Amino acid sequence: MDMRNLVINYHLTERCNYSCEFCFAKYGLEEKFNTELHRNVDSVKLMLEDVFRYFRKSFKSIRLNFAGGEPLLVANLIDIVDIAFYIGYEVSIITNGSLLKASLISNLFQKISMVGISIDSFNSETNHKIGRYTKNKPNNNIRQFIEELNKLPCKLKINTVVNRHNWQEDMSISINELNPDRWKIFKVLPIQPNTIGITDEQYQYFIETHYKKVGTLVFAENNDDMRESYIMIDPLGRFYQNSENDKGYIYSERILEQGTEKAFEQIVFDKIKFNQRYISL
């Protein structure tokens, strides 16, 4: 591998307080939450140390991006972030933002270099259709907490999944007001059952609607751009990738059982696609 910087996405949990139908993080663990690795901090530490030793041989820096499900639901999150930070990882996190609070911003995010927040719409009705709500209430405090995050040295990224409910929405005014360092726009993956898929033309319409209006870096990722271009670890501590038909995942054996090198050989990683996604970072 010839890249200087690596990003690894560690999906800590499948649990989420939202119910977005299109969510990328569908692992089939519904009845196995108690086996998720984050419940044993010592095991997480051993895995992250082994992953770091393996990839550090080839990369100048390694960013560990905590994702889910919703990572802020993980009780041990602060301890795990501390472990990753002291091992030597640059640390980032992606969250739906609904559980952000002042105490987290003042403590947890001091060690985080980038906070990614998933925002698929600024319309309450649209968010409700997508499933982005808790107890029938949309998250109305996201702007307030983004303003607080902007006071910290960490970068802000916004992720948007374009789907049947939001592909005609113009989000440019609100995105410009929030002024993220990056805005990543994904086309919804055709995970089955999926009733909110869109055509390539609809996805392109959304991109063209915003590309010239938004004064920030816009990164668009179609389905093929995402396939095999991410290094991902699932809640059980396995490397995994989207299958060729995007209807499931391919998993390695557990990293703690096989070691990082052998487990990583069991999935496909396209370094050219990876470089194309992160070339502007």
PDB file of C-alpha atoms in Angstrom:
ATOM      1  CA  MET A   1       0.000   0.000   0.000  1.00  0.00           C
ATOM      2  CA  ASP A   2       1.356   3.415  -0.901  1.00  0.00           C
ATOM      3  CA  MET A   3      -0.900   5.716   1.104  1.00  0.00           C
ATOM      4  CA  ARG A   4       0.485   7.873   3.885  1.00  0.00           C
ATOM      5  CA  ASN A   5      -2.713   8.245   5.904  1.00  0.00           C
ATOM      6  CA  LEU A   6      -5.263   5.561   6.702  1.00  0.00           C
ATOM      7  CA  VAL A   7      -8.831   5.746   7.999  1.00  0.00           C
ATOM      8  CA  ILE A   8     -10.395   2.773   9.797  1.00  0.00           C
ATOM      9  CA  ASN A   9     -14.100   2.816  10.644  1.00  0.00           C
ATOM     10  CA  TYR A  10     -14.861   0.943  13.868  1.00  0.00           C
ATOM     11  CA  HIS A  11     -18.608   0.369  14.143  1.00  0.00           C
ATOM     12  CA  LEU A  12     -18.863  -0.046  17.904  1.00  0.00           C
ATOM     13  CA  THR A  13     -22.501  -1.072  18.094  1.00  0.00           C
ATOM     14  CA  GLU A  14     -25.491  -1.880  15.970  1.00  0.00           C
ATOM     15  CA  ARG A  15     -27.786  -0.194  18.475  1.00  0.00           C
ATOM     16  CA  CYS A  16     -29.323   3.114  17.462  1.00  0.00           C
ATOM     17  CA  ASN A  17     -32.051   5.348  18.849  1.00  0.00           C
ATOM     18  CA  TYR A  18     -33.172   6.138  15.301  1.00  0.00           C
ATOM     19  CA  SER A  19     -34.780   3.712  12.852  1.00  0.00           C
ATOM     20  CA  CYS A  20     -33.575   4.860   9.432  1.00  0.00           C
ATOM     21  CA  GLU A  21     -34.599   2.133   7.000  1.00  0.00           C
ATOM     22  CA  PHE A  22     -31.612   2.660   4.729  1.00  0.00           C
ATOM     23  CA  CYS A  23     -28.969   2.625   7.486  1.00  0.00           C
ATOM     24  CA  PHE A  24     -25.622   1.262   6.245  1.00  0.00           C
ATOM     25  CA  ALA A  25     -25.039  -0.442   9.609  1.00  0.00           C
ATOM     26  CA  LYS A  26     -27.171  -3.564   9.267  1.00  0.00           C
ATOM     27  CA  TYR A  27     -25.146  -6.453  10.638  1.00  0.00           C
ATOM     28  CA  GLY A  28     -27.854  -8.927  11.651  1.00  0.00           C
ATOM     29  CA  LEU A  29     -26.863  -8.734  15.310  1.00  0.00           C
ATOM     30  CA  GLU A  30     -30.287  -7.843  16.683  1.00  0.00           C
ATOM     31  CA  GLU A  31     -30.207 -10.705  19.198  1.00  0.00           C
ATOM     32  CA  LYS A  32     -26.501 -10.470  19.940  1.00  0.00           C
ATOM     33  CA  PHE A  33     -26.055  -7.006  21.428  1.00  0.00           C
ATOM     34  CA  ASN A  34     -24.589  -8.514  24.573  1.00  0.00           C
ATOM     35  CA  THR A  35     -21.707  -9.984  22.560  1.00  0.00           C
ATOM     36  CA  GLU A  36     -20.548  -6.664  21.089  1.00  0.00           C
ATOM     37  CA  LEU A  37     -16.860  -6.216  21.838  1.00  0.00           C
ATOM     38  CA  HIS A  38     -17.162  -2.760  23.413  1.00  0.00           C
ATOM     39  CA  ARG A  39     -18.590  -4.377  26.554  1.00  0.00           C
ATOM     40  CA  ASN A  40     -15.082  -5.647  27.339  1.00  0.00           C
ATOM     41  CA  VAL A  41     -12.725  -2.673  27.294  1.00  0.00           C
ATOM     42  CA  ASP A  42      -9.654  -4.879  27.751  1.00  0.00           C
ATOM     43  CA  SER A  43     -10.562  -6.847  24.615  1.00  0.00           C
ATOM     44  CA  VAL A  44     -11.084  -3.629  22.657  1.00  0.00           C
ATOM     45  CA  LYS A  45      -7.659  -2.429  23.801  1.00  0.00           C
ATOM     46  CA  LEU A  46      -5.963  -5.650  22.667  1.00  0.00           C
ATOM     47  CA  MET A  47      -7.672  -5.512  19.271  1.00  0.00           C
ATOM     48  CA  LEU A  48      -6.903  -1.826  18.671  1.00  0.00           C
ATOM     49  CA  GLU A  49      -3.265  -2.319  19.664  1.00  0.00           C
ATOM     50  CA  ASP A  50      -2.888  -5.209  17.218  1.00  0.00           C
ATOM     51  CA  VAL A  51      -4.613  -3.280  14.398  1.00  0.00           C
ATOM     52  CA  PHE A  52      -2.394  -0.260  15.039  1.00  0.00           C
ATOM     53  CA  ARG A  53       0.832  -2.310  15.041  1.00  0.00           C
ATOM     54  CA  TYR A  54      -0.064  -3.925  11.720  1.00  0.00           C
ATOM     55  CA  PHE A  55      -1.082  -0.797   9.796  1.00  0.00           C
ATOM     56  CA  ARG A  56       1.482   1.526  11.375  1.00  0.00           C
ATOM     57  CA  LYS A  57       4.193  -0.298   9.415  1.00  0.00           C
ATOM     58  CA  SER A  58       2.789   1.126   6.168  1.00  0.00           C
ATOM     59  CA  PHE A  59       1.107   4.406   7.101  1.00  0.00           C
ATOM     60  CA  LYS A  60       2.283   7.705   8.485  1.00  0.00           C
ATOM     61  CA  SER A  61      -0.911   8.189  10.502  1.00  0.00           C
ATOM     62  CA  ILE A  62      -4.034   6.180  11.261  1.00  0.00           C
ATOM     63  CA  ARG A  63      -7.391   7.739  12.030  1.00  0.00           C
ATOM     64  CA  LEU A  64      -9.857   5.564  13.898  1.00  0.00           C
ATOM     65  CA  ASN A  65     -13.405   6.686  13.183  1.00  0.00           C
ATOM     66  CA  PHE A  66     -15.979   5.507  15.731  1.00  0.00           C
ATOM     67  CA  ALA A  67     -19.362   4.799  14.180  1.00  0.00           C
ATOM     68  CA  GLY A  68     -22.433   2.643  14.731  1.00  0.00           C
ATOM     69  CA  GLY A  69     -25.367   2.318  14.996  1.00  0.00           C
ATOM     70  CA  GLU A  70     -25.079   5.267  17.311  1.00  0.00           C
ATOM     71  CA  PRO A  71     -21.710   5.278  19.149  1.00  0.00           C
ATOM     72  CA  LEU A  72     -22.901   7.709  21.822  1.00  0.00           C
ATOM     73  CA  LEU A  73     -25.093   4.873  23.139  1.00  0.00           C
ATOM     74  CA  VAL A  74     -21.962   2.937  24.155  1.00  0.00           C
ATOM     75  CA  ALA A  75     -21.433   3.258  27.910  1.00  0.00           C
ATOM     76  CA  ASN A  76     -17.668   2.713  27.613  1.00  0.00           C
ATOM     77  CA  LEU A  77     -17.190   5.178  24.770  1.00  0.00           C
ATOM     78  CA  ILE A  78     -15.063   7.700  26.678  1.00  0.00           C
ATOM     79  CA  ASP A  79     -12.767   4.922  27.941  1.00  0.00           C
ATOM     80  CA  ILE A  80     -12.427   3.453  24.450  1.00  0.00           C
ATOM     81  CA  VAL A  81     -11.667   6.849  22.917  1.00  0.00           C
ATOM     82  CA  ASP A  82      -8.988   7.374  25.580  1.00  0.00           C
ATOM     83  CA  ILE A  83      -7.480   3.977  24.766  1.00  0.00           C
ATOM     84  CA  ALA A  84      -7.384   4.697  21.031  1.00  0.00           C
ATOM     85  CA  PHE A  85      -5.916   8.156  21.601  1.00  0.00           C
ATOM     86  CA  TYR A  86      -3.094   6.877  23.793  1.00  0.00           C
ATOM     87  CA  ILE A  87      -2.303   3.974  21.463  1.00  0.00           C
ATOM     88  CA  GLY A  88      -1.538   6.600  18.841  1.00  0.00           C
ATOM     89  CA  TYR A  89      -4.629   6.833  16.676  1.00  0.00           C
ATOM     90  CA  GLU A  90      -6.055  10.104  15.489  1.00  0.00           C
ATOM     91  CA  VAL A  91      -9.667   9.801  16.640  1.00  0.00           C
ATOM     92  CA  SER A  92     -12.923  10.859  14.975  1.00  0.00           C
ATOM     93  CA  ILE A  93     -16.585  10.000  15.446  1.00  0.00           C
ATOM     94  CA  ILE A  94     -19.772   9.939  13.407  1.00  0.00           C
ATOM     95  CA  THR A  95     -23.061  10.456  15.263  1.00  0.00           C
ATOM     96  CA  ASN A  96     -26.676  11.314  14.526  1.00  0.00           C
ATOM     97  CA  GLY A  97     -26.273  14.187  17.000  1.00  0.00           C
ATOM     98  CA  SER A  98     -29.382  13.426  19.031  1.00  0.00           C
ATOM     99  CA  LEU A  99     -27.416  12.523  22.181  1.00  0.00           C
ATOM    100  CA  LEU A 100     -24.933  15.379  22.102  1.00  0.00           C
ATOM    101  CA  LYS A 101     -24.783  17.322  25.346  1.00  0.00           C
ATOM    102  CA  ALA A 102     -22.541  19.903  26.934  1.00  0.00           C
ATOM    103  CA  SER A 103     -20.678  17.426  29.157  1.00  0.00           C
ATOM    104  CA  LEU A 104     -19.667  15.307  26.165  1.00  0.00           C
ATOM    105  CA  ILE A 105     -18.558  18.320  24.181  1.00  0.00           C
ATOM    106  CA  SER A 106     -16.368  19.560  27.014  1.00  0.00           C
ATOM    107  CA  ASN A 107     -14.815  16.137  27.752  1.00  0.00           C
ATOM    108  CA  LEU A 108     -15.064  13.524  25.008  1.00  0.00           C
ATOM    109  CA  PHE A 109     -14.468  15.787  22.028  1.00  0.00           C
ATOM    110  CA  GLN A 110     -11.255  17.279  23.381  1.00  0.00           C
ATOM    111  CA  LYS A 111      -9.415  14.225  22.007  1.00  0.00           C
ATOM    112  CA  ILE A 112     -11.357  14.027  18.744  1.00  0.00           C
ATOM    113  CA  SER A 113     -10.002  15.581  15.555  1.00  0.00           C
ATOM    114  CA  MET A 114     -13.213  15.369  13.534  1.00  0.00           C
ATOM    115  CA  VAL A 115     -16.891  15.084  14.439  1.00  0.00           C
ATOM    116  CA  GLY A 116     -19.197  13.818  11.733  1.00  0.00           C
ATOM    117  CA  ILE A 117     -22.918  14.428  12.113  1.00  0.00           C
ATOM    118  CA  SER A 118     -25.540  12.686   9.988  1.00  0.00           C
ATOM    119  CA  ILE A 119     -28.111  15.141   8.675  1.00  0.00           C
ATOM    120  CA  ASP A 120     -30.426  13.937   5.919  1.00  0.00           C
ATOM    121  CA  SER A 121     -32.920  16.770   6.062  1.00  0.00           C
ATOM    122  CA  PHE A 122     -33.702  20.045   7.805  1.00  0.00           C
ATOM    123  CA  ASN A 123     -37.425  19.344   7.485  1.00  0.00           C
ATOM    124  CA  SER A 124     -39.089  17.652  10.498  1.00  0.00           C
ATOM    125  CA  GLU A 125     -41.675  15.874   8.361  1.00  0.00           C
ATOM    126  CA  THR A 126     -39.020  14.475   6.053  1.00  0.00           C
ATOM    127  CA  ASN A 127     -36.910  13.283   8.978  1.00  0.00           C
ATOM    128  CA  HIS A 128     -39.946  11.529  10.403  1.00  0.00           C
ATOM    129  CA  LYS A 129     -40.551   9.723   7.098  1.00  0.00           C
ATOM    130  CA  ILE A 130     -36.907   8.639   6.975  1.00  0.00           C
ATOM    131  CA  GLY A 131     -36.973   7.412  10.581  1.00  0.00           C
ATOM    132  CA  ARG A 132     -34.709  10.086  12.042  1.00  0.00           C
ATOM    133  CA  TYR A 133     -36.558  10.695  15.280  1.00  0.00           C
ATOM    134  CA  THR A 134     -36.930   9.334  18.805  1.00  0.00           C
ATOM    135  CA  LYS A 135     -40.292   8.826  20.499  1.00  0.00           C
ATOM    136  CA  ASN A 136     -41.939  10.624  17.576  1.00  0.00           C
ATOM    137  CA  LYS A 137     -39.819  13.723  18.203  1.00  0.00           C
ATOM    138  CA  PRO A 138     -37.218  15.004  15.722  1.00  0.00           C
ATOM    139  CA  ASN A 139     -33.883  16.318  16.983  1.00  0.00           C
ATOM    140  CA  ASN A 140     -34.287  20.095  17.126  1.00  0.00           C
ATOM    141  CA  ASN A 141     -31.102  20.868  19.059  1.00  0.00           C
ATOM    142  CA  ILE A 142     -28.591  19.903  16.395  1.00  0.00           C
ATOM    143  CA  ARG A 143     -27.821  23.475  15.358  1.00  0.00           C
ATOM    144  CA  GLN A 144     -27.127  24.498  18.947  1.00  0.00           C
ATOM    145  CA  PHE A 145     -24.650  21.691  19.489  1.00  0.00           C
ATOM    146  CA  ILE A 146     -22.924  22.253  16.164  1.00  0.00           C
ATOM    147  CA  GLU A 147     -22.357  25.848  17.251  1.00  0.00           C
ATOM    148  CA  GLU A 148     -20.725  24.512  20.419  1.00  0.00           C
ATOM    149  CA  LEU A 149     -18.609  22.042  18.445  1.00  0.00           C
ATOM    150  CA  ASN A 150     -17.411  24.858  16.207  1.00  0.00           C
ATOM    151  CA  LYS A 151     -15.755  26.426  19.255  1.00  0.00           C
ATOM    152  CA  LEU A 152     -13.432  23.407  19.518  1.00  0.00           C
ATOM    153  CA  PRO A 153     -10.380  22.778  17.315  1.00  0.00           C
ATOM    154  CA  CYS A 154     -11.932  19.590  15.871  1.00  0.00           C
ATOM    155  CA  LYS A 155     -13.224  19.647  12.307  1.00  0.00           C
ATOM    156  CA  LEU A 156     -16.902  19.285  11.474  1.00  0.00           C
ATOM    157  CA  LYS A 157     -18.186  16.938   8.790  1.00  0.00           C
ATOM    158  CA  ILE A 158     -21.811  16.491   7.768  1.00  0.00           C
ATOM    159  CA  ASN A 159     -22.989  13.258   6.142  1.00  0.00           C
ATOM    160  CA  THR A 160     -26.168  13.136   4.053  1.00  0.00           C
ATOM    161  CA  VAL A 161     -27.765  10.056   2.512  1.00  0.00           C
ATOM    162  CA  VAL A 162     -29.848  10.941  -0.518  1.00  0.00           C
ATOM    163  CA  ASN A 163     -33.036   8.882  -0.662  1.00  0.00           C
ATOM    164  CA  ARG A 164     -36.610   8.968  -1.943  1.00  0.00           C
ATOM    165  CA  HIS A 165     -37.739  11.389   0.764  1.00  0.00           C
ATOM    166  CA  ASN A 166     -35.053  14.074   0.454  1.00  0.00           C
ATOM    167  CA  TRP A 167     -33.666  14.003  -3.096  1.00  0.00           C
ATOM    168  CA  GLN A 168     -35.647  17.118  -4.081  1.00  0.00           C
ATOM    169  CA  GLU A 169     -34.775  19.097  -0.938  1.00  0.00           C
ATOM    170  CA  ASP A 170     -32.509  22.137  -1.204  1.00  0.00           C
ATOM    171  CA  MET A 171     -30.313  22.018   1.917  1.00  0.00           C
ATOM    172  CA  SER A 172     -27.824  24.618   0.750  1.00  0.00           C
ATOM    173  CA  ILE A 173     -28.888  27.535   2.984  1.00  0.00           C
ATOM    174  CA  SER A 174     -28.714  25.479   6.183  1.00  0.00           C
ATOM    175  CA  ILE A 175     -25.469  23.744   5.196  1.00  0.00           C
ATOM    176  CA  ASN A 176     -23.846  27.096   4.518  1.00  0.00           C
ATOM    177  CA  GLU A 177     -25.050  28.393   7.887  1.00  0.00           C
ATOM    178  CA  LEU A 178     -23.508  25.409   9.678  1.00  0.00           C
ATOM    179  CA  ASN A 179     -20.317  25.803   7.600  1.00  0.00           C
ATOM    180  CA  PRO A 180     -18.838  22.304   7.923  1.00  0.00           C
ATOM    181  CA  ASP A 181     -15.295  21.551   6.826  1.00  0.00           C
ATOM    182  CA  ARG A 182     -16.677  18.795   4.605  1.00  0.00           C
ATOM    183  CA  TRP A 183     -20.066  17.644   3.409  1.00  0.00           C
ATOM    184  CA  LYS A 184     -20.275  14.031   2.216  1.00  0.00           C
ATOM    185  CA  ILE A 185     -23.279  13.137   0.093  1.00  0.00           C
ATOM    186  CA  PHE A 186     -24.034   9.426  -0.321  1.00  0.00           C
ATOM    187  CA  LYS A 187     -26.505   7.681  -2.569  1.00  0.00           C
ATOM    188  CA  VAL A 188     -28.678   5.357  -0.485  1.00  0.00           C
ATOM    189  CA  LEU A 189     -27.443   1.775  -0.742  1.00  0.00           C
ATOM    190  CA  PRO A 190     -29.910  -0.767  -2.185  1.00  0.00           C
ATOM    191  CA  ILE A 191     -30.021  -2.829   1.003  1.00  0.00           C
ATOM    192  CA  GLN A 192     -33.056  -5.126   1.045  1.00  0.00           C
ATOM    193  CA  PRO A 193     -35.754  -4.562   2.006  1.00  0.00           C
ATOM    194  CA  ASN A 194     -35.378  -1.012   0.747  1.00  0.00           C
ATOM    195  CA  THR A 195     -38.335   1.142  -0.173  1.00  0.00           C
ATOM    196  CA  ILE A 196     -36.592   4.505  -0.368  1.00  0.00           C
ATOM    197  CA  GLY A 197     -34.079   3.892  -3.120  1.00  0.00           C
ATOM    198  CA  ILE A 198     -33.463   6.446  -5.869  1.00  0.00           C
ATOM    199  CA  THR A 199     -32.255   6.470  -9.448  1.00  0.00           C
ATOM    200  CA  ASP A 200     -28.874   7.741 -10.581  1.00  0.00           C
ATOM    201  CA  GLU A 201     -30.687  10.695 -12.162  1.00  0.00           C
ATOM    202  CA  GLN A 202     -32.340  11.639  -8.864  1.00  0.00           C
ATOM    203  CA  TYR A 203     -29.026  11.393  -7.044  1.00  0.00           C
ATOM    204  CA  GLN A 204     -27.367  13.570  -9.686  1.00  0.00           C
ATOM    205  CA  TYR A 205     -30.188  16.112  -9.353  1.00  0.00           C
ATOM    206  CA  PHE A 206     -29.435  16.460  -5.646  1.00  0.00           C
ATOM    207  CA  ILE A 207     -25.708  16.867  -6.322  1.00  0.00           C
ATOM    208  CA  GLU A 208     -26.245  19.483  -9.021  1.00  0.00           C
ATOM    209  CA  THR A 209     -28.733  21.370  -6.840  1.00  0.00           C
ATOM    210  CA  HIS A 210     -26.087  21.893  -4.164  1.00  0.00           C
ATOM    211  CA  TYR A 211     -22.693  21.768  -5.813  1.00  0.00           C
ATOM    212  CA  LYS A 212     -22.486  25.438  -6.819  1.00  0.00           C
ATOM    213  CA  LYS A 213     -24.539  26.771  -3.906  1.00  0.00           C
ATOM    214  CA  VAL A 214     -22.607  25.322  -1.003  1.00  0.00           C
ATOM    215  CA  GLY A 215     -19.472  27.115   0.042  1.00  0.00           C
ATOM    216  CA  THR A 216     -17.759  24.080   1.515  1.00  0.00           C
ATOM    217  CA  LEU A 217     -15.997  20.984   0.291  1.00  0.00           C
ATOM    218  CA  VAL A 218     -18.568  18.596  -1.155  1.00  0.00           C
ATOM    219  CA  PHE A 219     -17.726  14.924  -1.583  1.00  0.00           C
ATOM    220  CA  ALA A 220     -20.237  12.764  -3.465  1.00  0.00           C
ATOM    221  CA  GLU A 221     -20.129   8.958  -3.185  1.00  0.00           C
ATOM    222  CA  ASN A 222     -22.233   6.710  -5.360  1.00  0.00           C
ATOM    223  CA  ASN A 223     -22.736   3.047  -4.485  1.00  0.00           C
ATOM    224  CA  ASP A 224     -19.746   1.836  -6.496  1.00  0.00           C
ATOM    225  CA  ASP A 225     -17.490   4.480  -4.903  1.00  0.00           C
ATOM    226  CA  MET A 226     -18.209   3.003  -1.465  1.00  0.00           C
ATOM    227  CA  ARG A 227     -17.791  -0.668  -2.337  1.00  0.00           C
ATOM    228  CA  GLU A 228     -14.448  -2.061  -1.072  1.00  0.00           C
ATOM    229  CA  SER A 229     -13.075   1.441  -0.440  1.00  0.00           C
ATOM    230  CA  TYR A 230     -13.582   1.462   3.340  1.00  0.00           C
ATOM    231  CA  ILE A 231     -11.728  -0.445   6.032  1.00  0.00           C
ATOM    232  CA  MET A 232     -14.464  -1.356   8.496  1.00  0.00           C
ATOM    233  CA  ILE A 233     -14.546  -3.288  11.764  1.00  0.00           C
ATOM    234  CA  ASP A 234     -17.919  -4.563  12.953  1.00  0.00           C
ATOM    235  CA  PRO A 235     -19.215  -4.674  16.576  1.00  0.00           C
ATOM    236  CA  LEU A 236     -17.880  -8.219  17.022  1.00  0.00           C
ATOM    237  CA  GLY A 237     -14.359  -7.202  16.032  1.00  0.00           C
ATOM    238  CA  ARG A 238     -14.280  -8.479  12.428  1.00  0.00           C
ATOM    239  CA  PHE A 239     -13.238  -6.726   9.243  1.00  0.00           C
ATOM    240  CA  TYR A 240     -16.127  -6.553   6.800  1.00  0.00           C
ATOM    241  CA  GLN A 241     -17.109  -5.195   3.383  1.00  0.00           C
ATOM    242  CA  ASN A 242     -20.237  -4.767   1.291  1.00  0.00           C
ATOM    243  CA  SER A 243     -20.963  -7.735  -0.925  1.00  0.00           C
ATOM    244  CA  GLU A 244     -20.850  -7.261  -4.691  1.00  0.00           C
ATOM    245  CA  ASN A 245     -24.646  -6.951  -4.919  1.00  0.00           C
ATOM    246  CA  ASP A 246     -24.841  -4.632  -1.856  1.00  0.00           C
ATOM    247  CA  LYS A 247     -27.383  -6.960  -0.247  1.00  0.00           C
ATOM    248  CA  GLY A 248     -25.217  -8.078   2.618  1.00  0.00           C
ATOM    249  CA  TYR A 249     -21.698  -8.144   4.004  1.00  0.00           C
ATOM    250  CA  ILE A 250     -18.594 -10.279   3.767  1.00  0.00           C
ATOM    251  CA  TYR A 251     -16.837 -10.826   7.109  1.00  0.00           C
ATOM    252  CA  SER A 252     -13.397 -11.867   8.196  1.00  0.00           C
ATOM    253  CA  GLU A 253     -12.817 -14.026  11.233  1.00  0.00           C
ATOM    254  CA  ARG A 254     -12.455 -12.147  14.509  1.00  0.00           C
ATOM    255  CA  ILE A 255      -9.329 -10.017  14.694  1.00  0.00           C
ATOM    256  CA  LEU A 256      -8.551 -11.121  18.263  1.00  0.00           C
ATOM    257  CA  GLU A 257      -8.639 -14.773  17.196  1.00  0.00           C
ATOM    258  CA  GLN A 258      -6.716 -14.576  13.915  1.00  0.00           C
ATOM    259  CA  GLY A 259      -4.636 -11.434  14.269  1.00  0.00           C
ATOM    260  CA  THR A 260      -4.979  -8.335  12.092  1.00  0.00           C
ATOM    261  CA  GLU A 261      -2.846  -9.562   9.190  1.00  0.00           C
ATOM    262  CA  LYS A 262      -4.712 -12.820   8.607  1.00  0.00           C
ATOM    263  CA  ALA A 263      -8.143 -11.299   9.220  1.00  0.00           C
ATOM    264  CA  PHE A 264      -7.490  -8.402   6.849  1.00  0.00           C
ATOM    265  CA  GLU A 265      -6.456 -10.831   4.096  1.00  0.00           C
ATOM    266  CA  GLN A 266      -9.978 -12.274   4.232  1.00  0.00           C
ATOM    267  CA  ILE A 267     -11.643  -9.152   2.802  1.00  0.00           C
ATOM    268  CA  VAL A 268     -11.027  -7.026  -0.303  1.00  0.00           C
ATOM    269  CA  PHE A 269      -9.788  -3.458   0.059  1.00  0.00           C
ATOM    270  CA  ASP A 270      -9.397  -1.227  -3.004  1.00  0.00           C
ATOM    271  CA  LYS A 271      -6.665   1.276  -2.158  1.00  0.00           C
ATOM    272  CA  ILE A 272      -7.204   3.208  -5.413  1.00  0.00           C
ATOM    273  CA  LYS A 273     -10.828   3.926  -4.522  1.00  0.00           C
ATOM    274  CA  PHE A 274      -9.756   4.818  -0.993  1.00  0.00           C
ATOM    275  CA  ASN A 275      -7.202   7.307  -2.289  1.00  0.00           C
ATOM    276  CA  GLN A 276      -9.793   8.893  -4.544  1.00  0.00           C
ATOM    277  CA  ARG A 277     -12.120   9.450  -1.593  1.00  0.00           C
ATOM    278  CA  TYR A 278      -9.493  11.008   0.666  1.00  0.00           C
ATOM    279  CA  ILE A 279      -7.334  12.819  -1.868  1.00  0.00           C
ATOM    280  CA  SER A 280      -8.486  16.258  -0.656  1.00  0.00           C
ATOM    281  CA  LEU A 281      -7.903  15.614   3.046  1.00  0.00           C
TER     282      LEU A 281
END
